[in-house]
PDB file of C-alpha atoms and ligand atoms in Angstrom:
ATOM      1  CA  MET Y 528     -16.032  23.551   4.735  1.00 93.00           C
ATOM      2  CA  ASP Y 529     -14.203  25.346   7.552  1.00 93.00           C
ATOM      3  CA  ASP Y 530     -11.515  23.072   9.063  1.00 92.00           C
ATOM      4  CA  ASN Y 531     -13.025  23.531  12.550  1.00 93.00           C
ATOM      5  CA  LEU Y 532     -16.285  21.979  11.350  1.00 95.00           C
ATOM      6  CA  LYS Y 533     -14.581  18.966   9.801  1.00 97.00           C
ATOM      7  CA  LEU Y 534     -14.239  15.556  11.438  1.00 97.00           C
ATOM      8  CA  SER Y 535     -10.488  16.146  11.794  1.00 97.00           C
ATOM      9  CA  ASN Y 536     -11.478  18.297  14.777  1.00 97.00           C
ATOM     10  CA  PRO Y 537     -11.682  15.684  17.599  1.00 96.00           C
ATOM     11  CA  LYS Y 538     -14.702  17.454  19.115  1.00 97.00           C
ATOM     12  CA  VAL Y 539     -16.641  17.127  15.847  1.00 97.00           C
ATOM     13  CA  THR Y 540     -15.775  13.406  15.568  1.00 97.00           C
ATOM     14  CA  ILE Y 541     -16.823  12.690  19.161  1.00 96.00           C
ATOM     15  CA  GLU Y 542     -20.116  14.524  18.639  1.00 96.00           C
ATOM     16  CA  ALA Y 543     -20.706  12.614  15.392  1.00 96.00           C
ATOM     17  CA  LEU Y 544     -19.973   9.255  17.079  1.00 96.00           C
ATOM     18  CA  GLN Y 545     -22.589  10.087  19.733  1.00 96.00           C
ATOM     19  CA  LYS Y 546     -25.112  11.452  17.236  1.00 96.00           C
ATOM     20  CA  TYR Y 547     -25.029   8.291  15.105  1.00 96.00           C
ATOM     21  CA  GLY Y 548     -24.506   5.883  18.024  1.00 96.00           C
ATOM     22  CA  PHE Y 549     -21.602   4.353  16.103  1.00 97.00           C
ATOM     23  CA  THR Y 550     -19.628   1.526  17.701  1.00 95.00           C
ATOM     24  CA  PHE Y 551     -16.143   0.711  16.411  1.00 96.00           C
ATOM     25  CA  GLN Y 552     -15.642  -2.689  14.821  1.00 95.00           C
ATOM     26  CA  LYS Y 553     -12.258  -4.144  15.682  1.00 93.00           C
ATOM     27  CA  LYS Y 554     -12.576  -6.738  12.902  1.00 96.00           C
ATOM     28  CA  PHE Y 555     -12.552  -3.921  10.320  1.00 97.00           C
ATOM     29  CA  GLY Y 556      -9.444  -2.224  11.757  1.00 96.00           C
ATOM     30  CA  GLN Y 557     -11.307   0.971  12.584  1.00 98.00           C
ATOM     31  CA  ASN Y 558      -9.021   3.714  13.922  1.00 98.00           C
ATOM     32  CA  PHE Y 559     -10.291   7.074  12.723  1.00 98.00           C
ATOM     33  CA  LEU Y 560      -7.999  10.056  12.161  1.00 98.00           C
ATOM     34  CA  ILE Y 561      -8.527  13.135  14.324  1.00 97.00           C
ATOM     35  CA  ASP Y 562      -5.498  15.163  13.254  1.00 97.00           C
ATOM     36  CA  ALA Y 563      -5.777  17.806  10.522  1.00 97.00           C
ATOM     37  CA  HIS Y 564      -1.992  18.203  10.415  1.00 97.00           C
ATOM     38  CA  VAL Y 565      -1.522  14.537   9.450  1.00 98.00           C
ATOM     39  CA  ILE Y 566      -4.338  14.674   6.884  1.00 98.00           C
ATOM     40  CA  LYS Y 567      -2.742  17.708   5.200  1.00 98.00           C
ATOM     41  CA  LYS Y 568       0.571  15.831   5.027  1.00 98.00           C
ATOM     42  CA  ILE Y 569      -1.208  12.927   3.295  1.00 98.00           C
ATOM     43  CA  ILE Y 570      -2.861  15.248   0.755  1.00 98.00           C
ATOM     44  CA  ALA Y 571       0.467  17.021   0.100  1.00 98.00           C
ATOM     45  CA  ALA Y 572       2.384  13.739  -0.296  1.00 98.00           C
ATOM     46  CA  ALA Y 573      -0.154  12.608  -2.902  1.00 98.00           C
ATOM     47  CA  GLY Y 574       0.114  15.964  -4.724  1.00 97.00           C
ATOM     48  CA  ILE Y 575      -3.634  15.955  -5.332  1.00 97.00           C
ATOM     49  CA  THR Y 576      -5.130  18.453  -7.767  1.00 97.00           C
ATOM     50  CA  LYS Y 577      -8.545  18.933  -9.369  1.00 96.00           C
ATOM     51  CA  GLU Y 578      -7.234  16.843 -12.318  1.00 94.00           C
ATOM     52  CA  ASP Y 579      -7.057  13.760 -10.104  1.00 96.00           C
ATOM     53  CA  THR Y 580      -9.449  10.905  -9.557  1.00 96.00           C
ATOM     54  CA  VAL Y 581      -8.773   9.429  -6.135  1.00 98.00           C
ATOM     55  CA  VAL Y 582      -9.818   6.092  -4.707  1.00 98.00           C
ATOM     56  CA  GLU Y 583      -9.995   6.137  -0.935  1.00 98.00           C
ATOM     57  CA  ILE Y 584      -9.922   2.754   0.744  1.00 98.00           C
ATOM     58  CA  GLY Y 585     -11.964   2.703   3.948  1.00 98.00           C
ATOM     59  CA  PRO Y 586     -13.290   6.264   4.423  1.00 98.00           C
ATOM     60  CA  GLY Y 587     -14.654   5.474   7.904  1.00 98.00           C
ATOM     61  CA  MET Y 588     -16.791   8.477   8.852  1.00 98.00           C
ATOM     62  CA  GLY Y 589     -15.330  10.560   6.028  1.00 98.00           C
ATOM     63  CA  THR Y 590     -12.563  12.446   7.860  1.00 98.00           C
ATOM     64  CA  LEU Y 591      -9.863  12.194   5.178  1.00 98.00           C
ATOM     65  CA  THR Y 592     -12.579  12.149   2.496  1.00 98.00           C
ATOM     66  CA  GLN Y 593     -13.684  15.699   3.336  1.00 98.00           C
ATOM     67  CA  TYR Y 594     -10.173  16.970   2.518  1.00 98.00           C
ATOM     68  CA  LEU Y 595      -9.855  14.729  -0.552  1.00 98.00           C
ATOM     69  CA  ALA Y 596     -13.168  16.026  -1.905  1.00 98.00           C
ATOM     70  CA  GLU Y 597     -11.892  19.593  -1.645  1.00 98.00           C
ATOM     71  CA  ALA Y 598      -8.535  18.833  -3.307  1.00 98.00           C
ATOM     72  CA  ALA Y 599      -9.451  16.293  -6.019  1.00 97.00           C
ATOM     73  CA  GLY Y 600     -11.689  16.269  -9.095  1.00 96.00           C
ATOM     74  CA  LYS Y 601     -13.436  13.039  -8.152  1.00 97.00           C
ATOM     75  CA  VAL Y 602     -13.272  10.708  -5.143  1.00 98.00           C
ATOM     76  CA  TYR Y 603     -14.455   7.104  -4.948  1.00 98.00           C
ATOM     77  CA  ALA Y 604     -14.678   6.045  -1.319  1.00 98.00           C
ATOM     78  CA  VAL Y 605     -14.862   2.265  -0.833  1.00 98.00           C
ATOM     79  CA  GLU Y 606     -16.135   1.249   2.618  1.00 98.00           C
ATOM     80  CA  ILE Y 607     -16.896  -2.314   3.744  1.00 98.00           C
ATOM     81  CA  ASP Y 608     -18.902  -1.460   6.889  1.00 98.00           C
ATOM     82  CA  LYS Y 609     -22.516  -0.824   5.918  1.00 97.00           C
ATOM     83  CA  ALA Y 610     -23.181   0.919   9.251  1.00 97.00           C
ATOM     84  CA  LEU Y 611     -20.934   3.753   8.008  1.00 98.00           C
ATOM     85  CA  ILE Y 612     -22.771   4.339   4.701  1.00 98.00           C
ATOM     86  CA  PRO Y 613     -25.607   6.559   6.037  1.00 97.00           C
ATOM     87  CA  ILE Y 614     -23.081   8.432   8.191  1.00 97.00           C
ATOM     88  CA  LEU Y 615     -20.888   9.101   5.125  1.00 98.00           C
ATOM     89  CA  ALA Y 616     -23.927  10.278   3.161  1.00 97.00           C
ATOM     90  CA  ASP Y 617     -24.415  12.888   5.874  1.00 97.00           C
ATOM     91  CA  THR Y 618     -20.795  13.951   6.590  1.00 97.00           C
ATOM     92  CA  LEU Y 619     -20.066  14.259   2.851  1.00 98.00           C
ATOM     93  CA  SER Y 620     -23.434  15.753   1.848  1.00 97.00           C
ATOM     94  CA  GLU Y 621     -21.941  19.059   0.750  1.00 97.00           C
ATOM     95  CA  TYR Y 622     -19.549  17.450  -1.757  1.00 98.00           C
ATOM     96  CA  ASP Y 623     -20.985  16.413  -5.115  1.00 98.00           C
ATOM     97  CA  ASN Y 624     -17.739  14.853  -6.373  1.00 98.00           C
ATOM     98  CA  VAL Y 625     -17.689  11.909  -3.937  1.00 98.00           C
ATOM     99  CA  GLU Y 626     -19.143   8.489  -4.738  1.00 98.00           C
ATOM    100  CA  ILE Y 627     -19.487   6.065  -1.854  1.00 98.00           C
ATOM    101  CA  ILE Y 628     -19.157   2.386  -2.706  1.00 98.00           C
ATOM    102  CA  ASN Y 629     -20.230  -0.117  -0.045  1.00 98.00           C
ATOM    103  CA  ASP Y 630     -17.918  -3.045  -0.807  1.00 98.00           C
ATOM    104  CA  ASP Y 631     -14.785  -4.923   0.146  1.00 98.00           C
ATOM    105  CA  ILE Y 632     -11.843  -3.230  -1.636  1.00 97.00           C
ATOM    106  CA  LEU Y 633     -10.394  -6.665  -2.414  1.00 96.00           C
ATOM    107  CA  LYS Y 634     -13.466  -7.339  -4.594  1.00 96.00           C
ATOM    108  CA  VAL Y 635     -13.655  -3.975  -6.388  1.00 96.00           C
ATOM    109  CA  ASP Y 636     -12.460  -3.609 -10.004  1.00 94.00           C
ATOM    110  CA  ILE Y 637     -10.391  -0.467  -9.407  1.00 93.00           C
ATOM    111  CA  ASN Y 638      -9.524  -0.089 -13.106  1.00 91.00           C
ATOM    112  CA  ALA Y 639     -13.191   0.431 -13.923  1.00 90.00           C
ATOM    113  CA  LEU Y 640     -13.071   3.651 -11.874  1.00 89.00           C
ATOM    114  CA  ALA Y 641     -10.425   5.333 -14.061  1.00 84.00           C
ATOM    115  CA  VAL Y 642     -11.743   7.840 -16.597  1.00 75.00           C
ATOM    116  CA  PRO Y 643     -10.370   8.497 -20.084  1.00 72.00           C
ATOM    117  CA  CYS Y 644      -8.053  11.510 -20.309  1.00 68.00           C
ATOM    118  CA  ASP Y 645     -10.642  13.564 -22.189  1.00 62.00           C
ATOM    119  CA  GLY Y 646     -12.973  13.199 -19.212  1.00 52.00           C
ATOM    120  CA  THR Y 647     -15.656  11.187 -21.017  1.00 55.00           C
ATOM    121  CA  ASP Y 648     -16.524   7.612 -20.235  1.00 53.00           C
ATOM    122  CA  ASP Y 649     -14.919   4.756 -22.123  1.00 50.00           C
ATOM    123  CA  GLU Y 650     -17.780   3.095 -24.053  1.00 51.00           C
ATOM    124  CA  ALA Y 651     -16.345  -0.380 -23.696  1.00 50.00           C
ATOM    125  CA  GLY Y 652     -15.770   0.161 -19.978  1.00 47.00           C
ATOM    126  CA  GLY Y 653     -12.439  -1.622 -20.316  1.00 48.00           C
ATOM    127  CA  ILE Y 654      -8.895  -0.503 -19.529  1.00 47.00           C
ATOM    128  CA  SER Y 655      -7.789   1.883 -22.224  1.00 48.00           C
ATOM    129  CA  SER Y 656      -4.264   3.206 -22.415  1.00 53.00           C
ATOM    130  CA  SER Y 657      -5.755   6.707 -22.622  1.00 65.00           C
ATOM    131  CA  LYS Y 658      -7.307   6.363 -19.182  1.00 73.00           C
ATOM    132  CA  ARG Y 659      -5.952   8.771 -16.630  1.00 82.00           C
ATOM    133  CA  LYS Y 660      -4.169   6.992 -13.812  1.00 93.00           C
ATOM    134  CA  LEU Y 661      -5.787   6.894 -10.404  1.00 96.00           C
ATOM    135  CA  LYS Y 662      -4.312   7.905  -7.084  1.00 98.00           C
ATOM    136  CA  ILE Y 663      -5.016   5.718  -4.089  1.00 98.00           C
ATOM    137  CA  VAL Y 664      -5.120   7.407  -0.714  1.00 98.00           C
ATOM    138  CA  ALA Y 665      -5.965   5.620   2.503  1.00 98.00           C
ATOM    139  CA  ASN Y 666      -5.616   5.225   6.204  1.00 98.00           C
ATOM    140  CA  LEU Y 667      -5.582   1.474   5.702  1.00 97.00           C
ATOM    141  CA  PRO Y 668      -7.190  -1.122   7.938  1.00 95.00           C
ATOM    142  CA  TYR Y 669      -4.003  -2.709   9.324  1.00 93.00           C
ATOM    143  CA  TYR Y 670      -5.334  -6.289   9.307  1.00 93.00           C
ATOM    144  CA  ILE Y 671      -5.199  -6.438   5.493  1.00 95.00           C
ATOM    145  CA  THR Y 672      -2.489  -3.916   4.577  1.00 96.00           C
ATOM    146  CA  THR Y 673      -0.249  -6.275   2.630  1.00 95.00           C
ATOM    147  CA  PRO Y 674      -2.971  -8.047   0.602  1.00 95.00           C
ATOM    148  CA  ILE Y 675      -4.377  -4.653  -0.431  1.00 96.00           C
ATOM    149  CA  ILE Y 676      -1.014  -3.159  -1.436  1.00 96.00           C
ATOM    150  CA  MET Y 677       0.325  -6.249  -3.177  1.00 94.00           C
ATOM    151  CA  GLY Y 678      -3.029  -6.901  -4.863  1.00 93.00           C
ATOM    152  CA  ILE Y 679      -2.876  -3.434  -6.449  1.00 94.00           C
ATOM    153  CA  LEU Y 680       0.829  -3.607  -7.374  1.00 94.00           C
ATOM    154  CA  GLU Y 681       0.773  -7.174  -8.709  1.00 91.00           C
ATOM    155  CA  LYS Y 682      -2.415  -6.796 -10.738  1.00 88.00           C
ATOM    156  CA  LYS Y 683      -0.920  -3.823 -12.577  1.00 81.00           C
ATOM    157  CA  VAL Y 684      -3.877  -1.649 -11.670  1.00 89.00           C
ATOM    158  CA  ASN Y 685      -4.056   1.723 -13.445  1.00 93.00           C
ATOM    159  CA  VAL Y 686      -2.597   3.632 -10.486  1.00 96.00           C
ATOM    160  CA  SER Y 687       0.196   6.249 -10.456  1.00 96.00           C
ATOM    161  CA  ASP Y 688       0.553   6.867  -6.717  1.00 97.00           C
ATOM    162  CA  MET Y 689      -0.484   5.254  -3.479  1.00 98.00           C
ATOM    163  CA  VAL Y 690      -0.240   7.332  -0.318  1.00 98.00           C
ATOM    164  CA  ILE Y 691      -1.180   5.154   2.582  1.00 98.00           C
ATOM    165  CA  MET Y 692      -1.110   5.089   6.340  1.00 98.00           C
ATOM    166  CA  VAL Y 693       0.173   1.757   7.603  1.00 98.00           C
ATOM    167  CA  GLN Y 694       1.723   0.319  10.721  1.00 98.00           C
ATOM    168  CA  LYS Y 695       5.125   2.020  11.143  1.00 98.00           C
ATOM    169  CA  GLU Y 696       6.980  -1.279  11.076  1.00 97.00           C
ATOM    170  CA  VAL Y 697       5.343  -2.231   7.751  1.00 98.00           C
ATOM    171  CA  ALA Y 698       6.274   1.164   6.236  1.00 98.00           C
ATOM    172  CA  GLN Y 699       9.889   0.638   7.351  1.00 98.00           C
ATOM    173  CA  ARG Y 700       9.943  -2.833   5.780  1.00 98.00           C
ATOM    174  CA  MET Y 701       8.589  -1.511   2.478  1.00 98.00           C
ATOM    175  CA  ASP Y 702      11.185   1.286   2.437  1.00 98.00           C
ATOM    176  CA  ALA Y 703      14.185  -0.776   3.694  1.00 98.00           C
ATOM    177  CA  SER Y 704      17.559  -1.057   1.952  1.00 97.00           C
ATOM    178  CA  PRO Y 705      19.813  -4.166   1.673  1.00 96.00           C
ATOM    179  CA  GLY Y 706      21.671  -4.998   4.874  1.00 92.00           C
ATOM    180  CA  SER Y 707      19.149  -3.444   7.273  1.00 94.00           C
ATOM    181  CA  LYS Y 708      17.156  -5.594   9.691  1.00 93.00           C
ATOM    182  CA  GLU Y 709      13.861  -4.470   8.119  1.00 96.00           C
ATOM    183  CA  TYR Y 710      14.939  -5.555   4.612  1.00 96.00           C
ATOM    184  CA  GLY Y 711      13.115  -8.590   3.291  1.00 95.00           C
ATOM    185  CA  ALA Y 712      10.696 -10.074   0.772  1.00 95.00           C
ATOM    186  CA  LEU Y 713       8.172  -7.230   1.241  1.00 96.00           C
ATOM    187  CA  SER Y 714      10.849  -4.553   0.556  1.00 98.00           C
ATOM    188  CA  LEU Y 715      11.805  -6.271  -2.696  1.00 98.00           C
ATOM    189  CA  ALA Y 716       8.223  -6.999  -3.811  1.00 97.00           C
ATOM    190  CA  VAL Y 717       7.253  -3.331  -3.333  1.00 98.00           C
ATOM    191  CA  GLN Y 718      10.479  -1.777  -4.655  1.00 98.00           C
ATOM    192  CA  TYR Y 719      10.322  -3.906  -7.819  1.00 98.00           C
ATOM    193  CA  ARG Y 720       7.107  -2.072  -8.710  1.00 97.00           C
ATOM    194  CA  ALA Y 721       7.261   1.310  -6.969  1.00 98.00           C
ATOM    195  CA  GLU Y 722       9.561   3.997  -5.599  1.00 98.00           C
ATOM    196  CA  THR Y 723       9.030   4.341  -1.858  1.00 98.00           C
ATOM    197  CA  TYR Y 724       9.130   7.501   0.235  1.00 98.00           C
ATOM    198  CA  LEU Y 725       8.380   7.737   3.971  1.00 98.00           C
ATOM    199  CA  ALA Y 726       6.281  10.893   4.243  1.00 98.00           C
ATOM    200  CA  ALA Y 727       5.474  11.030   7.971  1.00 98.00           C
ATOM    201  CA  ASN Y 728       5.533   9.196  11.280  1.00 98.00           C
ATOM    202  CA  VAL Y 729       2.190   9.358  13.049  1.00 98.00           C
ATOM    203  CA  PRO Y 730       1.692   8.792  16.801  1.00 98.00           C
ATOM    204  CA  PRO Y 731      -1.238   6.767  18.243  1.00 98.00           C
ATOM    205  CA  ASN Y 732      -2.923   9.913  19.627  1.00 97.00           C
ATOM    206  CA  SER Y 733      -3.762  11.050  16.071  1.00 98.00           C
ATOM    207  CA  PHE Y 734      -6.519   8.394  16.029  1.00 98.00           C
ATOM    208  CA  ILE Y 735      -9.660   7.448  17.858  1.00 97.00           C
ATOM    209  CA  PRO Y 736      -9.515   4.805  19.240  1.00 97.00           C
ATOM    210  CA  ARG Y 737      -5.731   4.832  19.650  1.00 97.00           C
ATOM    211  CA  PRO Y 738      -3.968   1.906  17.939  1.00 96.00           C
ATOM    212  CA  ASN Y 739      -1.452  -0.111  19.981  1.00 94.00           C
ATOM    213  CA  VAL Y 740       1.260   0.533  17.388  1.00 96.00           C
ATOM    214  CA  GLY Y 741       2.939   3.532  15.787  1.00 97.00           C
ATOM    215  CA  SER Y 742       1.881   4.446  12.250  1.00 98.00           C
ATOM    216  CA  ALA Y 743       3.524   5.989   9.219  1.00 98.00           C
ATOM    217  CA  VAL Y 744       2.481   7.479   5.902  1.00 98.00           C
ATOM    218  CA  ILE Y 745       4.315   6.006   2.931  1.00 98.00           C
ATOM    219  CA  ARG Y 746       4.104   7.106  -0.699  1.00 98.00           C
ATOM    220  CA  LEU Y 747       4.520   4.519  -3.440  1.00 98.00           C
ATOM    221  CA  LYS Y 748       5.127   5.993  -6.901  1.00 98.00           C
ATOM    222  CA  VAL Y 749       4.201   3.135  -9.163  1.00 97.00           C
ATOM    223  CA  TYR Y 750       6.581   2.483 -12.075  1.00 96.00           C
ATOM    224  CA  ASP Y 751       5.166   2.016 -15.595  1.00 94.00           C
ATOM    225  CA  GLU Y 752       7.547  -0.937 -15.934  1.00 95.00           C
ATOM    226  CA  PRO Y 753       9.172  -2.895 -13.075  1.00 96.00           C
ATOM    227  CA  LYS Y 754      12.441  -1.422 -11.809  1.00 97.00           C
ATOM    228  CA  VAL Y 755      14.617  -4.282 -13.089  1.00 98.00           C
ATOM    229  CA  ASN Y 756      14.473  -6.577 -16.093  1.00 97.00           C
ATOM    230  CA  VAL Y 757      14.258 -10.233 -15.196  1.00 98.00           C
ATOM    231  CA  LYS Y 758      13.512 -13.149 -17.485  1.00 97.00           C
ATOM    232  CA  ASP Y 759      11.369 -15.103 -15.027  1.00 97.00           C
ATOM    233  CA  GLU Y 760       9.679 -12.924 -12.409  1.00 96.00           C
ATOM    234  CA  LYS Y 761       8.154 -15.938 -10.630  1.00 96.00           C
ATOM    235  CA  LEU Y 762      11.544 -17.599 -10.223  1.00 98.00           C
ATOM    236  CA  MET Y 763      13.074 -14.375  -8.846  1.00 98.00           C
ATOM    237  CA  PHE Y 764      10.367 -14.090  -6.194  1.00 97.00           C
ATOM    238  CA  LYS Y 765      10.757 -17.773  -5.238  1.00 96.00           C
ATOM    239  CA  LEU Y 766      14.487 -17.133  -4.766  1.00 97.00           C
ATOM    240  CA  ILE Y 767      13.676 -14.072  -2.655  1.00 96.00           C
ATOM    241  CA  LYS Y 768      11.225 -16.022  -0.490  1.00 94.00           C
ATOM    242  CA  ALA Y 769      13.742 -18.831  -0.087  1.00 94.00           C
ATOM    243  CA  SER Y 770      16.504 -16.402   0.890  1.00 93.00           C
ATOM    244  CA  PHE Y 771      14.501 -14.706   3.620  1.00 91.00           C
ATOM    245  CA  GLY Y 772      12.677 -17.814   4.869  1.00 85.00           C
ATOM    246  CA  GLU Y 773      15.419 -18.536   7.349  1.00 77.00           C
ATOM    247  CA  ARG Y 774      17.251 -15.278   7.866  1.00 72.00           C
ATOM    248  CA  ARG Y 775      20.220 -16.723   9.706  1.00 77.00           C
ATOM    249  CA  LYS Y 776      21.009 -19.209   6.948  1.00 85.00           C
ATOM    250  CA  THR Y 777      23.225 -18.441   3.997  1.00 93.00           C
ATOM    251  CA  LEU Y 778      21.493 -17.677   0.707  1.00 94.00           C
ATOM    252  CA  GLN Y 779      22.856 -20.950  -0.657  1.00 94.00           C
ATOM    253  CA  ASN Y 780      21.274 -23.043   2.134  1.00 93.00           C
ATOM    254  CA  GLY Y 781      18.021 -21.120   1.988  1.00 94.00           C
ATOM    255  CA  ILE Y 782      17.637 -21.779  -1.743  1.00 95.00           C
ATOM    256  CA  CYS Y 783      18.709 -25.444  -1.557  1.00 93.00           C
ATOM    257  CA  ASN Y 784      16.288 -26.179   1.323  1.00 92.00           C
ATOM    258  CA  TYR Y 785      13.335 -24.424  -0.289  1.00 94.00           C
ATOM    259  CA  PRO Y 786      10.750 -27.049  -1.361  1.00 93.00           C
ATOM    260  CA  GLU Y 787       9.620 -25.186  -4.501  1.00 95.00           C
ATOM    261  CA  LEU Y 788      13.155 -24.963  -5.948  1.00 95.00           C
ATOM    262  CA  SER Y 789      15.507 -27.743  -7.009  1.00 94.00           C
ATOM    263  CA  PHE Y 790      18.907 -26.077  -7.451  1.00 96.00           C
ATOM    264  CA  THR Y 791      21.955 -27.843  -6.054  1.00 94.00           C
ATOM    265  CA  LYS Y 792      24.491 -26.174  -3.743  1.00 93.00           C
ATOM    266  CA  ASP Y 793      27.067 -26.297  -6.542  1.00 95.00           C
ATOM    267  CA  GLU Y 794      24.746 -24.532  -8.983  1.00 96.00           C
ATOM    268  CA  VAL Y 795      23.998 -21.747  -6.501  1.00 96.00           C
ATOM    269  CA  ALA Y 796      27.674 -21.408  -5.544  1.00 96.00           C
ATOM    270  CA  ALA Y 797      28.688 -21.176  -9.227  1.00 97.00           C
ATOM    271  CA  ALA Y 798      26.038 -18.510  -9.886  1.00 97.00           C
ATOM    272  CA  LEU Y 799      27.209 -16.456  -6.897  1.00 97.00           C
ATOM    273  CA  ARG Y 800      30.848 -16.755  -8.038  1.00 97.00           C
ATOM    274  CA  GLN Y 801      29.831 -15.638 -11.524  1.00 97.00           C
ATOM    275  CA  MET Y 802      28.302 -12.533  -9.911  1.00 97.00           C
ATOM    276  CA  GLY Y 803      31.485 -11.887  -7.908  1.00 97.00           C
ATOM    277  CA  LEU Y 804      29.730 -12.636  -4.597  1.00 97.00           C
ATOM    278  CA  ASP Y 805      30.880 -14.701  -1.623  1.00 96.00           C
ATOM    279  CA  GLU Y 806      29.322 -18.189  -1.521  1.00 93.00           C
ATOM    280  CA  ARG Y 807      28.418 -17.680   2.162  1.00 93.00           C
ATOM    281  CA  ILE Y 808      26.541 -14.444   1.567  1.00 95.00           C
ATOM    282  CA  ARG Y 809      23.127 -13.996   3.204  1.00 94.00           C
ATOM    283  CA  GLY Y 810      20.052 -12.997   1.236  1.00 93.00           C
ATOM    284  CA  GLU Y 811      19.658  -9.753   3.183  1.00 93.00           C
ATOM    285  CA  LYS Y 812      22.823  -8.405   1.493  1.00 95.00           C
ATOM    286  CA  LEU Y 813      21.543  -8.781  -2.074  1.00 97.00           C
ATOM    287  CA  SER Y 814      19.960  -5.861  -3.928  1.00 98.00           C
ATOM    288  CA  LEU Y 815      16.962  -6.212  -6.233  1.00 98.00           C
ATOM    289  CA  GLU Y 816      19.310  -6.017  -9.240  1.00 98.00           C
ATOM    290  CA  GLU Y 817      21.412  -8.878  -7.800  1.00 98.00           C
ATOM    291  CA  PHE Y 818      18.354 -11.075  -7.182  1.00 98.00           C
ATOM    292  CA  ALA Y 819      17.314 -10.454 -10.818  1.00 98.00           C
ATOM    293  CA  LYS Y 820      20.769 -11.437 -12.045  1.00 98.00           C
ATOM    294  CA  LEU Y 821      20.887 -14.541  -9.837  1.00 98.00           C
ATOM    295  CA  SER Y 822      17.479 -15.546 -11.160  1.00 98.00           C
ATOM    296  CA  ASP Y 823      18.581 -15.089 -14.779  1.00 98.00           C
ATOM    297  CA  ILE Y 824      21.748 -17.148 -14.232  1.00 98.00           C
ATOM    298  CA  LEU Y 825      20.009 -20.002 -12.368  1.00 97.00           C
ATOM    299  CA  GLY Y 826      17.058 -19.937 -14.791  1.00 96.00           C
ATOM    300  CA  SER Y 827      19.321 -20.428 -17.790  1.00 91.00           C
ATOM    301  CA  ASN Y 828      20.958 -23.577 -16.330  1.00 74.00           C
TER     302      ASN Y 828
HETATM  303  N1  LIG L 261     -10.297   6.786   6.576  1.00 61.16           N
HETATM  304  C1  LIG L 261     -10.865   6.798   7.896  1.00 61.16           C
HETATM  305  C2  LIG L 261     -10.052   7.703   8.782  1.00 61.16           C
HETATM  306  O1  LIG L 261      -8.866   7.904   8.468  1.00 61.16           O
HETATM  307  O2  LIG L 261     -10.573   8.187   9.771  1.00 61.16           O
HETATM  308  C3  LIG L 261     -10.965   5.387   8.500  1.00 61.16           C
HETATM  309  C4  LIG L 261      -9.677   4.575   8.503  1.00 61.16           C
HETATM  310  S1  LIG L 261      -9.809   3.047   9.387  1.00 61.16           S
HETATM  311  C5  LIG L 261      -8.111   2.758   9.799  1.00 61.16           C
HETATM  312  C6  LIG L 261     -10.003   1.814   8.122  1.00 61.16           C
HETATM  313  C7  LIG L 261     -11.348   1.832   7.402  1.00 61.16           C
HETATM  314  O3  LIG L 261     -11.356   0.799   6.418  1.00 61.16           O
HETATM  315  C8  LIG L 261     -12.555   1.553   8.287  1.00 61.16           C
HETATM  316  O4  LIG L 261     -13.567   2.469   8.010  1.00 61.16           O
HETATM  317  C9  LIG L 261     -12.986   0.132   7.917  1.00 61.16           C
HETATM  318  O5  LIG L 261     -14.355  -0.120   8.124  1.00 61.16           O
HETATM  319  C10 LIG L 261     -12.594   0.096   6.458  1.00 61.16           C
HETATM  320  N2  LIG L 261     -12.322  -1.258   5.916  1.00 61.16           N
HETATM  321  C11 LIG L 261     -11.839  -2.343   6.566  1.00 61.16           C
HETATM  322  N3  LIG L 261     -11.681  -3.384   5.725  1.00 61.16           N
HETATM  323  C12 LIG L 261     -12.069  -2.941   4.492  1.00 61.16           C
HETATM  324  C13 LIG L 261     -12.171  -3.567   3.222  1.00 61.16           C
HETATM  325  N4  LIG L 261     -11.808  -4.843   3.031  1.00 61.16           N
HETATM  326  N5  LIG L 261     -12.637  -2.836   2.180  1.00 61.16           N
HETATM  327  C14 LIG L 261     -13.018  -1.539   2.357  1.00 61.16           C
HETATM  328  N6  LIG L 261     -12.954  -0.903   3.555  1.00 61.16           N
HETATM  329  C15 LIG L 261     -12.494  -1.586   4.614  1.00 61.16           C
END
């Protein structure tokens, strides 16, 4: 389809909104893209080819989907709002490689959408190691960004890349390094499982209606194995939560005051000394590798 006829052209989107009498639902975080330049950056960041099966979360009217359908082999578009389903059937009618699924992404078994590498369906329908990994591409509804991202990363879904539009501040937190003000539990939870790359900053006027916040596109390249080895993943993430719970406290106080942990000040101080760190250090200074080491030391006590 000619780019001028696509929904990325604001005129086409406005005409479509009028034609279908569509009203935006705030509760579903509906801010539709009207910027071809941004959409092309998303497609490029995801490196989509005809070999790829893409899952799009929240296609809206199908703006990004039209470009995905042209670049990818297969697109599954999961949309919660049933009012958008007949509109999508129309705006995507010329693409035979798009399947629209009317459901809540948090309830969809994403692994079931992956196809075996030879392109035929897995008889058992289960996760087979020979299944080609999926790419997830989305202009996410901002009200559930973190549950969607963490749900996919923590459940070890068969996904190689996620290229997602999120609130700028959330993208900065995911991408943050130790010592910065954005660095925290979300940075560590994401970076444990994926390499982050900030692909683009996107201003509010790239959407209709305009969001009240700036946006950014972030790429997460999902690791096959977590970035660091740690004996007890749950303990490490409790330590991380404890350390960032009260940012102005020292790591030692944060851990000792955290109700789900029972380490004494002396134990934490000894572990920090063993790692060559100052006892008064704050959590925001520790790298992922250091949190893993701290967890291993405290866990072996
Ligand atoms: N992709 C479209 C675009 O860029 O123009 C729309 C993006 S809009 C920010 C987010 C979309 O996600 C909306 O269409 C909304 O209805 C849908 N959505 C919200 N919550 C969802 C959920 N839990 N599961 C699936 N889709 C959802």
